[in-house]
Coordinates of C-alpha atoms in Angstrom, one line a residue:
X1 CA -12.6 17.0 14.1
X2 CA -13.0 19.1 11.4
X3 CA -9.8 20.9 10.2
X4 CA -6.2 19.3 9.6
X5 CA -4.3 20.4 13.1
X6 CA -1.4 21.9 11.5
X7 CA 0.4 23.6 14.1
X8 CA 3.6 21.0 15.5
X9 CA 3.0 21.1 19.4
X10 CA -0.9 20.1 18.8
X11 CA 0.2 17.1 16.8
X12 CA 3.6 16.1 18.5
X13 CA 1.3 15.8 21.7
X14 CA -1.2 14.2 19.8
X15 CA 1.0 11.7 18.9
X16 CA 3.3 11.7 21.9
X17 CA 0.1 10.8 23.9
X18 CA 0.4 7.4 22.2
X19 CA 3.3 5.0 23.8
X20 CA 2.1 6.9 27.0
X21 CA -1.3 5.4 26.5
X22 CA 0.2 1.6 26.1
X23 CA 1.8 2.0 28.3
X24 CA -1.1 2.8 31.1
X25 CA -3.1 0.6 29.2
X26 CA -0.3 -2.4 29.8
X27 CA -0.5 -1.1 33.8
X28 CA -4.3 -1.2 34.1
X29 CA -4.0 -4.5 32.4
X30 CA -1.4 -5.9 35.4
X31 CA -4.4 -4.5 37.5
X32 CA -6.9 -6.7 36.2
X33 CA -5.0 -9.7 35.7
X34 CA -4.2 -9.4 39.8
X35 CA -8.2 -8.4 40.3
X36 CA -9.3 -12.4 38.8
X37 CA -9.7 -11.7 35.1
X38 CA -7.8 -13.9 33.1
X39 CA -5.0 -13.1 30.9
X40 CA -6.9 -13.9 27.5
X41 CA -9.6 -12.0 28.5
X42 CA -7.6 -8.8 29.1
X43 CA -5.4 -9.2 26.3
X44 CA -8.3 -9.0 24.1
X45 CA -9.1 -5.3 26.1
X46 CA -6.0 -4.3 25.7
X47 CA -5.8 -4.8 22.2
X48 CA -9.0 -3.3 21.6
X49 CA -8.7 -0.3 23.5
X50 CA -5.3 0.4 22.0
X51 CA -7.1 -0.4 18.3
X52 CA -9.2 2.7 19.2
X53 CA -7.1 4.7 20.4
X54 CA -4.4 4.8 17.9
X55 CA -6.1 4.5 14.9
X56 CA -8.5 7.4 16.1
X57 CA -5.7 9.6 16.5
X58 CA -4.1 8.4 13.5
X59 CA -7.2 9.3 11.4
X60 CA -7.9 12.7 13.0
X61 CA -4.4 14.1 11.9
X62 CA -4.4 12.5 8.6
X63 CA -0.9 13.4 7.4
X64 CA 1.9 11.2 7.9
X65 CA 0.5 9.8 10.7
X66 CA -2.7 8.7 8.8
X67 CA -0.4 7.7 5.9
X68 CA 1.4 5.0 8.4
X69 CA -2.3 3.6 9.2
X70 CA -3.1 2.9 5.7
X71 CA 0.3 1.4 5.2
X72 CA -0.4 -1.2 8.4
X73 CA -3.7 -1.9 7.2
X74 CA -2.6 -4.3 5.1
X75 CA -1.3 -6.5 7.1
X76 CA -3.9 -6.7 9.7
X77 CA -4.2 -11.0 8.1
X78 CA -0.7 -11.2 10.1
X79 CA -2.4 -10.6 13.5
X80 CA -3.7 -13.3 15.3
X81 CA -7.2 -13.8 15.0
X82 CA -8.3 -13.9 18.8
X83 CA -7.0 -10.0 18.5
X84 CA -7.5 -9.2 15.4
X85 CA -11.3 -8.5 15.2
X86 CA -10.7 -5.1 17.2
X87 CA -7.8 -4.1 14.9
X88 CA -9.6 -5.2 11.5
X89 CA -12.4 -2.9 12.5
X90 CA -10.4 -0.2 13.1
X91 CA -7.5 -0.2 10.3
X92 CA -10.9 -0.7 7.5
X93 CA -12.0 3.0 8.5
X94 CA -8.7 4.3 7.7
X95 CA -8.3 3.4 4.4
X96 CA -11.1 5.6 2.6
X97 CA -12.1 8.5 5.2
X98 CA -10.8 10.6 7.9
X99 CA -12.7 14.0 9.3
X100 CA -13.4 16.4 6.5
X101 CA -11.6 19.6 6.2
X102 CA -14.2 23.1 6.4
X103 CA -16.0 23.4 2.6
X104 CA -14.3 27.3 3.3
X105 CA -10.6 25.7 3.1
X106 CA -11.6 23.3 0.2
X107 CA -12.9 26.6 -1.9
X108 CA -9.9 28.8 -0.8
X109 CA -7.4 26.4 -2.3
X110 CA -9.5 26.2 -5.6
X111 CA -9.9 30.0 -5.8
X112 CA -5.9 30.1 -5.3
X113 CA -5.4 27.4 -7.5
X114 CA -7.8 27.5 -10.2
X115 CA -8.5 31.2 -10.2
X116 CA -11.5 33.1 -8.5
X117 CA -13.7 31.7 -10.6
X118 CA -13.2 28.4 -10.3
X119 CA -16.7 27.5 -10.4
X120 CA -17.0 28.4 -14.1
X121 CA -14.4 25.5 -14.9
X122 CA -17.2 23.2 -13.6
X123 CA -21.2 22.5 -14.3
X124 CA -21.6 21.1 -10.7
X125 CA -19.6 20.7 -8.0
X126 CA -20.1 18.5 -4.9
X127 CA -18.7 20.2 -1.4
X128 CA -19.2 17.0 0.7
X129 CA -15.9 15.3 0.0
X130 CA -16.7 11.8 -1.3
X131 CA -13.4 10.5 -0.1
X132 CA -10.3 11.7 2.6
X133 CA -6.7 10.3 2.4
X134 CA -3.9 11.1 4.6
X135 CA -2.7 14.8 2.6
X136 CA -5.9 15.8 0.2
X137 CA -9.5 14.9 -0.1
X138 CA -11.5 14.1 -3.3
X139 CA -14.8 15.6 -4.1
X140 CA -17.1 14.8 -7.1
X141 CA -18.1 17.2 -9.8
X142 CA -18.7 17.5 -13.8
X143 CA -16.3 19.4 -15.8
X144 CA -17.3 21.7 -18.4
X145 CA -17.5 19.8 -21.0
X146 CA -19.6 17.5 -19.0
X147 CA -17.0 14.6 -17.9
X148 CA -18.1 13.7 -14.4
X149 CA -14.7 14.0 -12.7
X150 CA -13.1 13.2 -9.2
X151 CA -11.3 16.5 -7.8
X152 CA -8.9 16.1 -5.0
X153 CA -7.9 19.1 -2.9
X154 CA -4.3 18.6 -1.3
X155 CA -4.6 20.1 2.7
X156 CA -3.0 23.2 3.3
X157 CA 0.0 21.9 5.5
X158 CA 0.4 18.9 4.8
X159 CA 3.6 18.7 3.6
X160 CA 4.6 20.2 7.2
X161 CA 2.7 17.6 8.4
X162 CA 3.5 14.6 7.0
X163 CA 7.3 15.5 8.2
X164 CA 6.0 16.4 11.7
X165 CA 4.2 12.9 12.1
X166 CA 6.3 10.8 10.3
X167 CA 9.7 12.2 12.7
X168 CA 7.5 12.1 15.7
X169 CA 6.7 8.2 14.6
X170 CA 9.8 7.2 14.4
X171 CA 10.6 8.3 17.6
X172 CA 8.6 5.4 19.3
X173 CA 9.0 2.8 16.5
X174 CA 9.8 0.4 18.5
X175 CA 6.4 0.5 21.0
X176 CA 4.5 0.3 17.7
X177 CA 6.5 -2.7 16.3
X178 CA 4.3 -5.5 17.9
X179 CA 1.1 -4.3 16.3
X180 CA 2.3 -6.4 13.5
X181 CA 4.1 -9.6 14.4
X182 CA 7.2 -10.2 12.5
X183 CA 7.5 -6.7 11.0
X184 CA 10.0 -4.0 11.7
X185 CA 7.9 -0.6 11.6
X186 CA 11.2 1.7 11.7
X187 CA 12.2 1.1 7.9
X188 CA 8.7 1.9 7.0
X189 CA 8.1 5.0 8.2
X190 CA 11.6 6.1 7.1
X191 CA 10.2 5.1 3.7
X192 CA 7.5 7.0 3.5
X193 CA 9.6 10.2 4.8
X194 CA 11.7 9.6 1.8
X195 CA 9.2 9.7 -0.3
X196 CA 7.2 13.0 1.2
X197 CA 8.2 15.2 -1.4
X198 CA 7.0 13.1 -4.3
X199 CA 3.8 12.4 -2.5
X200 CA 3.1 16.2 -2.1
X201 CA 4.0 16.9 -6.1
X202 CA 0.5 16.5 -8.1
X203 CA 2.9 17.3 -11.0
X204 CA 4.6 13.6 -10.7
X205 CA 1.5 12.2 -9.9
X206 CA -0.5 13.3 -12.8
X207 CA 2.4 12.3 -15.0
X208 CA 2.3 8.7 -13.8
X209 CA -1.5 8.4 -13.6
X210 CA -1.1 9.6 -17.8
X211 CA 1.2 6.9 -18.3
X212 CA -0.7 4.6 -17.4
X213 CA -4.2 5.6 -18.4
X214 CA -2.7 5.2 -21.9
X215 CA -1.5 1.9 -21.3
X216 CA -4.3 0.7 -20.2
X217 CA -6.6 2.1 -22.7
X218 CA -9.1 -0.7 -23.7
X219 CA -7.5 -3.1 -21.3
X220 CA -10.4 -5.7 -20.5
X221 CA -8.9 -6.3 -16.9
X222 CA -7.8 -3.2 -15.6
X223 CA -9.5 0.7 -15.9
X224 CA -7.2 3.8 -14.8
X225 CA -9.0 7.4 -14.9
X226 CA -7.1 9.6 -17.1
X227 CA -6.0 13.4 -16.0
X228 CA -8.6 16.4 -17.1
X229 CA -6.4 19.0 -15.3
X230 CA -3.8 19.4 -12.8
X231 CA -2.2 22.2 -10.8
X232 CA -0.1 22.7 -7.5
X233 CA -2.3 21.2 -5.1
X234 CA -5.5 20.1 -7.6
X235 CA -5.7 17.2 -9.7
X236 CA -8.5 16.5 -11.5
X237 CA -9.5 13.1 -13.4
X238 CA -11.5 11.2 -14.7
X239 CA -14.7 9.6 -12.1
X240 CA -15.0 5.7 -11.8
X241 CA -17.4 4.2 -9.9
X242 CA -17.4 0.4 -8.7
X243 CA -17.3 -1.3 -5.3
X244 CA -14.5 -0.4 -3.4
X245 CA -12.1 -3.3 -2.3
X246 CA -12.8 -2.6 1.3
X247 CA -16.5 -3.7 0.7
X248 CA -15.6 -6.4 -1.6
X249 CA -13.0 -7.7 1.6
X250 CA -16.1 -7.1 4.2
X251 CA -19.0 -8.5 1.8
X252 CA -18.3 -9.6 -1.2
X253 CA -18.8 -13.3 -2.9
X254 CA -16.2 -15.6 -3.6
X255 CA -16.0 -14.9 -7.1
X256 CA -16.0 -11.2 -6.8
X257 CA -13.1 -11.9 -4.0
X258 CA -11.2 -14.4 -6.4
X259 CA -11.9 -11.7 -9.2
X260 CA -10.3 -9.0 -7.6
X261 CA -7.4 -10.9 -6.2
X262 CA -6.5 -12.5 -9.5
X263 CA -6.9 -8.5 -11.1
X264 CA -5.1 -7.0 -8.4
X265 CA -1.6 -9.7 -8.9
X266 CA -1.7 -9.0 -12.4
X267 CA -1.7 -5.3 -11.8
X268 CA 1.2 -5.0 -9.3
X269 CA 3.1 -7.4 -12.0
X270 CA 2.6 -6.2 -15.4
X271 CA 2.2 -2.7 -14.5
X272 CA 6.3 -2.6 -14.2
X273 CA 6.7 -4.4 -17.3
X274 CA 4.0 -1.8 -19.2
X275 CA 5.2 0.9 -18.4
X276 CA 8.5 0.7 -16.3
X277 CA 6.4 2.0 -13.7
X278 CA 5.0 0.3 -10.1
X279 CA 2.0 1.8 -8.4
X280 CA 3.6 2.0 -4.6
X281 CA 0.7 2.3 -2.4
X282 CA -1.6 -0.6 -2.7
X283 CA -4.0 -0.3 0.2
X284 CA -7.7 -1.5 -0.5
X285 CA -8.7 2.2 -0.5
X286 CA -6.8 2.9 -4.0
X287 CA -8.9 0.3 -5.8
X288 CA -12.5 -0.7 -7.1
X289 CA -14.3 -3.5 -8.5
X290 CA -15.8 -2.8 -11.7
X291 CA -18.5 -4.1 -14.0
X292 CA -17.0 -5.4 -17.5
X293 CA -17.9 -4.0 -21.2
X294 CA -20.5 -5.8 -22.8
X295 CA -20.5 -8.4 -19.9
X296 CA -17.5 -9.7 -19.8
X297 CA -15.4 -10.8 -16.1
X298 CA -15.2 -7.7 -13.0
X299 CA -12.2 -5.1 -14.1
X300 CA -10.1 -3.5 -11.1
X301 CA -10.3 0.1 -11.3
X302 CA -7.3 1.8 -10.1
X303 CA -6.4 5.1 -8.2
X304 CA -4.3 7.4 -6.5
X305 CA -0.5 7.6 -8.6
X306 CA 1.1 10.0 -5.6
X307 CA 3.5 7.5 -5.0
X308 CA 5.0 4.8 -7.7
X309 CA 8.3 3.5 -8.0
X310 CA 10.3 3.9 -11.5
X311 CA 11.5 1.0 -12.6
X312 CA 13.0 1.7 -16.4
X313 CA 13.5 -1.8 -17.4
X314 CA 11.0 -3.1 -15.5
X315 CA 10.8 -5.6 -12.4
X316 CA 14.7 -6.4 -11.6
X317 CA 15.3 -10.0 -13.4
X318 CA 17.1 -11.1 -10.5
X319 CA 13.7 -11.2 -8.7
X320 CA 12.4 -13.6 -11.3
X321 CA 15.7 -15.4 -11.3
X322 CA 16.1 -16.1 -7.8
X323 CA 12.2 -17.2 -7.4
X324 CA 12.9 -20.1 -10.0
X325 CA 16.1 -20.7 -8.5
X326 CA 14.4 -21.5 -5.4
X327 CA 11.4 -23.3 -6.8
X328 CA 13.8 -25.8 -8.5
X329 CA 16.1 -26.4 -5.4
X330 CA 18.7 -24.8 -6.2
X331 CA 20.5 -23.5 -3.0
X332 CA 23.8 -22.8 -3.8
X333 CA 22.8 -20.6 -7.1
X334 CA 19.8 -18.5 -4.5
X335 CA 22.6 -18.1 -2.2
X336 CA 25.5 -17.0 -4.7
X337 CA 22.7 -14.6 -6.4
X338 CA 21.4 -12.8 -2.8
X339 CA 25.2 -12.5 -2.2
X340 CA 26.0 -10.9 -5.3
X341 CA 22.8 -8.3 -4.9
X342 CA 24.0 -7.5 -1.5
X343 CA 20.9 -9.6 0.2
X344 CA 23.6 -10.9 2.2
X345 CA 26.6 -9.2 3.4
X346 CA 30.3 -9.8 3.0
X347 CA 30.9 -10.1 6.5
X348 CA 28.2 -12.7 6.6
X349 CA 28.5 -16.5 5.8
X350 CA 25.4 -18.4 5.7
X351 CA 24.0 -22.3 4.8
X352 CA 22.9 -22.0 1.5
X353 CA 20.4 -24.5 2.4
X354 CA 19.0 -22.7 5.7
X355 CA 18.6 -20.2 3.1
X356 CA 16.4 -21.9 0.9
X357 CA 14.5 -23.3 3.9
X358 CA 14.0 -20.0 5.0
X359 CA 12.4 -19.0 1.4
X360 CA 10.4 -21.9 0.6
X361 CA 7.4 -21.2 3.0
X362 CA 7.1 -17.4 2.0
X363 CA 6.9 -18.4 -1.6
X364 CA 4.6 -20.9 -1.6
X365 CA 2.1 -19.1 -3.5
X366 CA 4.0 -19.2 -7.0
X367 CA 4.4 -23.0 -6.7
X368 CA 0.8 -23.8 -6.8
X369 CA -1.1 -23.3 -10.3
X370 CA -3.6 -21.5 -8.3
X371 CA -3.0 -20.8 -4.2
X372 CA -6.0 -19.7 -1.8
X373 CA -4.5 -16.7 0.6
X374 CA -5.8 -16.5 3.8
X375 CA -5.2 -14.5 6.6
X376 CA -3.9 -18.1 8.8
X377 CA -2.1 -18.4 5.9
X378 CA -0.1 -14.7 6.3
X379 CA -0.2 -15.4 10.5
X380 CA 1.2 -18.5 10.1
X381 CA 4.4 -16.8 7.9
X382 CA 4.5 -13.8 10.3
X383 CA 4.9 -15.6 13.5
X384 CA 7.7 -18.1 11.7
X385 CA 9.4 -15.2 11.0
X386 CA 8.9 -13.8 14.4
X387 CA 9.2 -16.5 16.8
X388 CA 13.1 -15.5 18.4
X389 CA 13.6 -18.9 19.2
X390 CA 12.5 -20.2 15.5
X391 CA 15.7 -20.8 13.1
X392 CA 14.3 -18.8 10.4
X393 CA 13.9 -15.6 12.2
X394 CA 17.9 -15.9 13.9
X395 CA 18.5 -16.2 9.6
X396 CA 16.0 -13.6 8.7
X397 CA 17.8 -11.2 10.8
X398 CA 21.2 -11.8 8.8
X399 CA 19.7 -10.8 5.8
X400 CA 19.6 -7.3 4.6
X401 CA 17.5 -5.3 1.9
X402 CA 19.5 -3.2 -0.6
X403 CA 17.8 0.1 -0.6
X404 CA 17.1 -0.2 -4.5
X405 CA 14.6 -3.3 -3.5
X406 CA 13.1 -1.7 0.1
X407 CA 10.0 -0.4 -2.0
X408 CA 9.2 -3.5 -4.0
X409 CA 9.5 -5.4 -1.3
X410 CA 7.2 -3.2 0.8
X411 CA 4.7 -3.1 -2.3
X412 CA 4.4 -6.8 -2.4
X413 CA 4.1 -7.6 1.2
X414 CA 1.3 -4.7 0.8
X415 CA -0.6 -6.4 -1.9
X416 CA -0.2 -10.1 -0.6
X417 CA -1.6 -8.5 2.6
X418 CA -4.4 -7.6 0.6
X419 CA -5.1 -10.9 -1.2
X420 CA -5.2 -12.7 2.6
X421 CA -7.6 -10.3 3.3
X422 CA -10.0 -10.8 0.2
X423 CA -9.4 -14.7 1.0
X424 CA -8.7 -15.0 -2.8
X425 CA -8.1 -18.0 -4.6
X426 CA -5.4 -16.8 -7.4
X427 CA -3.2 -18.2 -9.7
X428 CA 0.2 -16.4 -9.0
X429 CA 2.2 -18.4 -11.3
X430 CA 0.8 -17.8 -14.6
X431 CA 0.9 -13.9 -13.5
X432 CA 4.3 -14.1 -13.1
X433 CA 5.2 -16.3 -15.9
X434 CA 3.9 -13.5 -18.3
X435 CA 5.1 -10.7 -16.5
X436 CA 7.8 -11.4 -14.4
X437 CA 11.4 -10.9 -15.9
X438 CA 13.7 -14.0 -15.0
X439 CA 10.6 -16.1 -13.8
X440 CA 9.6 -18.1 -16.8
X441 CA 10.8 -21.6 -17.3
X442 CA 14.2 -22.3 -19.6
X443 CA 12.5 -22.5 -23.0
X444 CA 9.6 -20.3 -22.0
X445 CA 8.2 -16.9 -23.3
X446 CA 10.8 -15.1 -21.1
X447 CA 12.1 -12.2 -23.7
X448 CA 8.4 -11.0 -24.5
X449 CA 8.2 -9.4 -21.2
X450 CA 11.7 -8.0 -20.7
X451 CA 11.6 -7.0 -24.6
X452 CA 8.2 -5.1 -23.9
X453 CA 9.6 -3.5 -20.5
X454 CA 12.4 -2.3 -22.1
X455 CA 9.7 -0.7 -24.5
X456 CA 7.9 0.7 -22.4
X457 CA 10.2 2.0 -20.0
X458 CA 11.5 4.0 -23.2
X459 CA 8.5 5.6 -23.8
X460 CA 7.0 6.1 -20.0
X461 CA 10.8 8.0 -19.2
X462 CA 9.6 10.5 -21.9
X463 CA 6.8 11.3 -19.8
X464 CA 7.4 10.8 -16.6
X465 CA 10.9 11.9 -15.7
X466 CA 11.9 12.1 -11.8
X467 CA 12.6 15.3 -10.5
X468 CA 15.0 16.6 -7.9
X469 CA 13.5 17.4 -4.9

């Protein structure tokens, strides 16, 4: 496959082809279950052949559809481990290739973009793309000044075809849902609709990436490449290399693993409070393990700013609020605070104890001073919460998420995802005692953040203000 399929009936059958293909799958496996084979054994084929098959469709249309990949990908720790091994292998190739598109396509967008002579702007330019996402593809060069710089080429159609999948998705949510126990796939790819416009906008992107390659200028723990150039449909910045996180997840030692988890929790928690700002899309593809200056601890290089969620004051305090609440016992404050955020609805009435029941196990990690995620650890939540005859999934379906907190909720379960899969041993408390608005102990440093989101959030509107769309 070496061009983005853009026209809608080639993809809408592509992707149509998929519940059909369970669903013989799920026949030929009643076949072989009535031929001897026993039910273990053909569950693992099942799984397997329906590993390959989606995620090979998924990553040959890239668009929405490959987008949805990367976004289950991260929770591949929630699958149970005699079926996950198929799925693990399969999700990992999604998150930093898919098929090329022609070197003739990449050079008619630059000579569009950049002007006919395009290659002037740079003193060498690589046409093998060294990376594919789901709507552009990044290709190494050198500037003209002589930066060495990553340029990434958005596909022509894929804002038609991020729609087309992501619609064509939703469709069959429901035959997806049980890919990942415990999770309701509906919400997320209405999400990501949502969000197609912004994702397609190099403009919004480059702004963010700015904002926070100048907060993190000099920062010993965490490296973003700043913005050379930008242009509908080309953004050019800054190269990095480093170990990406997928081979730090498949090979890397414990202390790189621990490394990376511990850098990776403080980036999803005091990049808010930095610069009112919170990088949305936190699959292992959009990160890499760097060496430190003059020797010092691994820093976590970070990319890919299409989609980020703007948060002017920072993390919501209630967050941090109703964590500590809960930490401490304190039922009937959790449940009067989710009520008054609209976690729980007027026409509900719930135990404020089941409530904090319910919480306690998914927030085990900021108890401990330091907590080791693992991927039993992330089943063992999933199928609590998906068990129908378990009490906390007949409460967790009361519940509801206010639409202000869908994205930070998705953006966390994302990057806890990721920690399971790195088998990282991390201390989550002290990251969110710094950073976390609401979090820190009565008589703790709890204004410093808040004082320094508010301060940041005043400068980073400045510079990157949303647009209608």
């Amino acid at each position: 496959m070496s061009d983005l399929p853009r026209k809608a009936v080639t993809r809408t059958a592509k992707l149509a082809a998929l519940p059909i293909g369970i669903a013989g799958r799920a026949t030929w496996g009643l076949g072989k279950r009535i031929g001897g084979k026993s039910a273990e054994i053909v569950a693992r084929e099942l799984q397997q052949r329906t590993a390959e098959q989606l995620f090979k469709v998924l990553g040959e249309l890239k668009g929405g559809a490959m987008k949805f990949g990367q976004a289950l990908s991260v929770f591949e720790s929630a699958l149970p481990e005699e079926v996950a091994g198929p799925y693990r292998a399969a999700l990992t190739k999604l998150q930093d290739a898919a098929p090329p598109m022609p070197t003739r396509t990449v050079h008619g967008v630059l000579a569009e973009r950049l002007g006919e002579e395009w290659r002037e702007l740079f003193l060498a330019f690589e046409d093998k793309p060294s990376a594919a996402a789901s709507i552009g593809q990044v290709h190494r060069a050198v500037w003209h000044d002589g930066r060495e710089v990553a340029v990434k080429v958005q596909y022509p159609g894929a804002g038609e075809a991020l729609l087309s999948d992501l619609a064509q998705l939703s469709r069959f949510a429901r035959l997806l849902g049980p890919l990942i126990p415990g999770m309701d796939v509906k919400p997320l790819i209405t999400e990501l609709r949502d969000r197609v416009a912004e994702e397609l906008d190099y403009e919004l992107e480059a702004a963010a990436q700015r904002a926070h390659a100048a907060e993190f200028a000099g920062d010993p723990d965490v490296l973003v490449p700043d913005v050379v150039h930008h242009c509908e449909q080309v953004l050019i910045t800054e190269w990095i290399d480093g170990t990406p996180l997928a081979e730090v997840i498949g090979e890397g030692t414990p202390e790189e693993r621990d490394r990376a988890g511990q850098l990776l929790a403080r980036f999803l928690f005091s990049g808010p409070a930095r610069t009112g700002l919170l990088h949305a899309d936190p699959h292992p593809g959009n990160f890499r393990l760097l060496p430190g200056e003059d020797g010092t601890g691994a820093r976590l290089g970070v990319l890919d700013f299409g989609t980020v969620d703007r948060l002017p004051g920072g993390l919501p305090p209630t967050i941090g609020r109703c964590l500590r609440m809960t930490l401490d016992g304190e039922a009937d404050a959790v449940y009067r605070l989710l009520c008054e955020e609209g976690f729980v609805k007027e026409t509900i009435d719930l135990d404020p104890d089941a409530v904090l029941d319910y919480l306690l196990p998914i927030i085990e990690p900021a108890e401990a001073e330091e907590f080791t995620f693992t991927r039993g650890w992330m089943r063992a939540q999933a199928a609590r919460i998906a068990d129908v005859r378990s009490p906390a999934h007949q409460l967790g379906k009361q519940l509801n998420l206010p639409p202000a907190y869908l994205l930070i909720h998705r953006v966390t379960l994302s990057t806890i995802g990721v920690l399971c899969q790195l088998n990282a041993s991390v201390r989550l408390r002290e990251e969110l005692e710094t950073w976390l608005p609401g979090f820190p102990a009565p008589g703790g440093e709890d204004s410093a953040p808040e004082a320094e989101a508010a301060g940041a959030a005043t400068t980073t509107t400045s510079r990157v203000a949303p647009r209608s769309t």
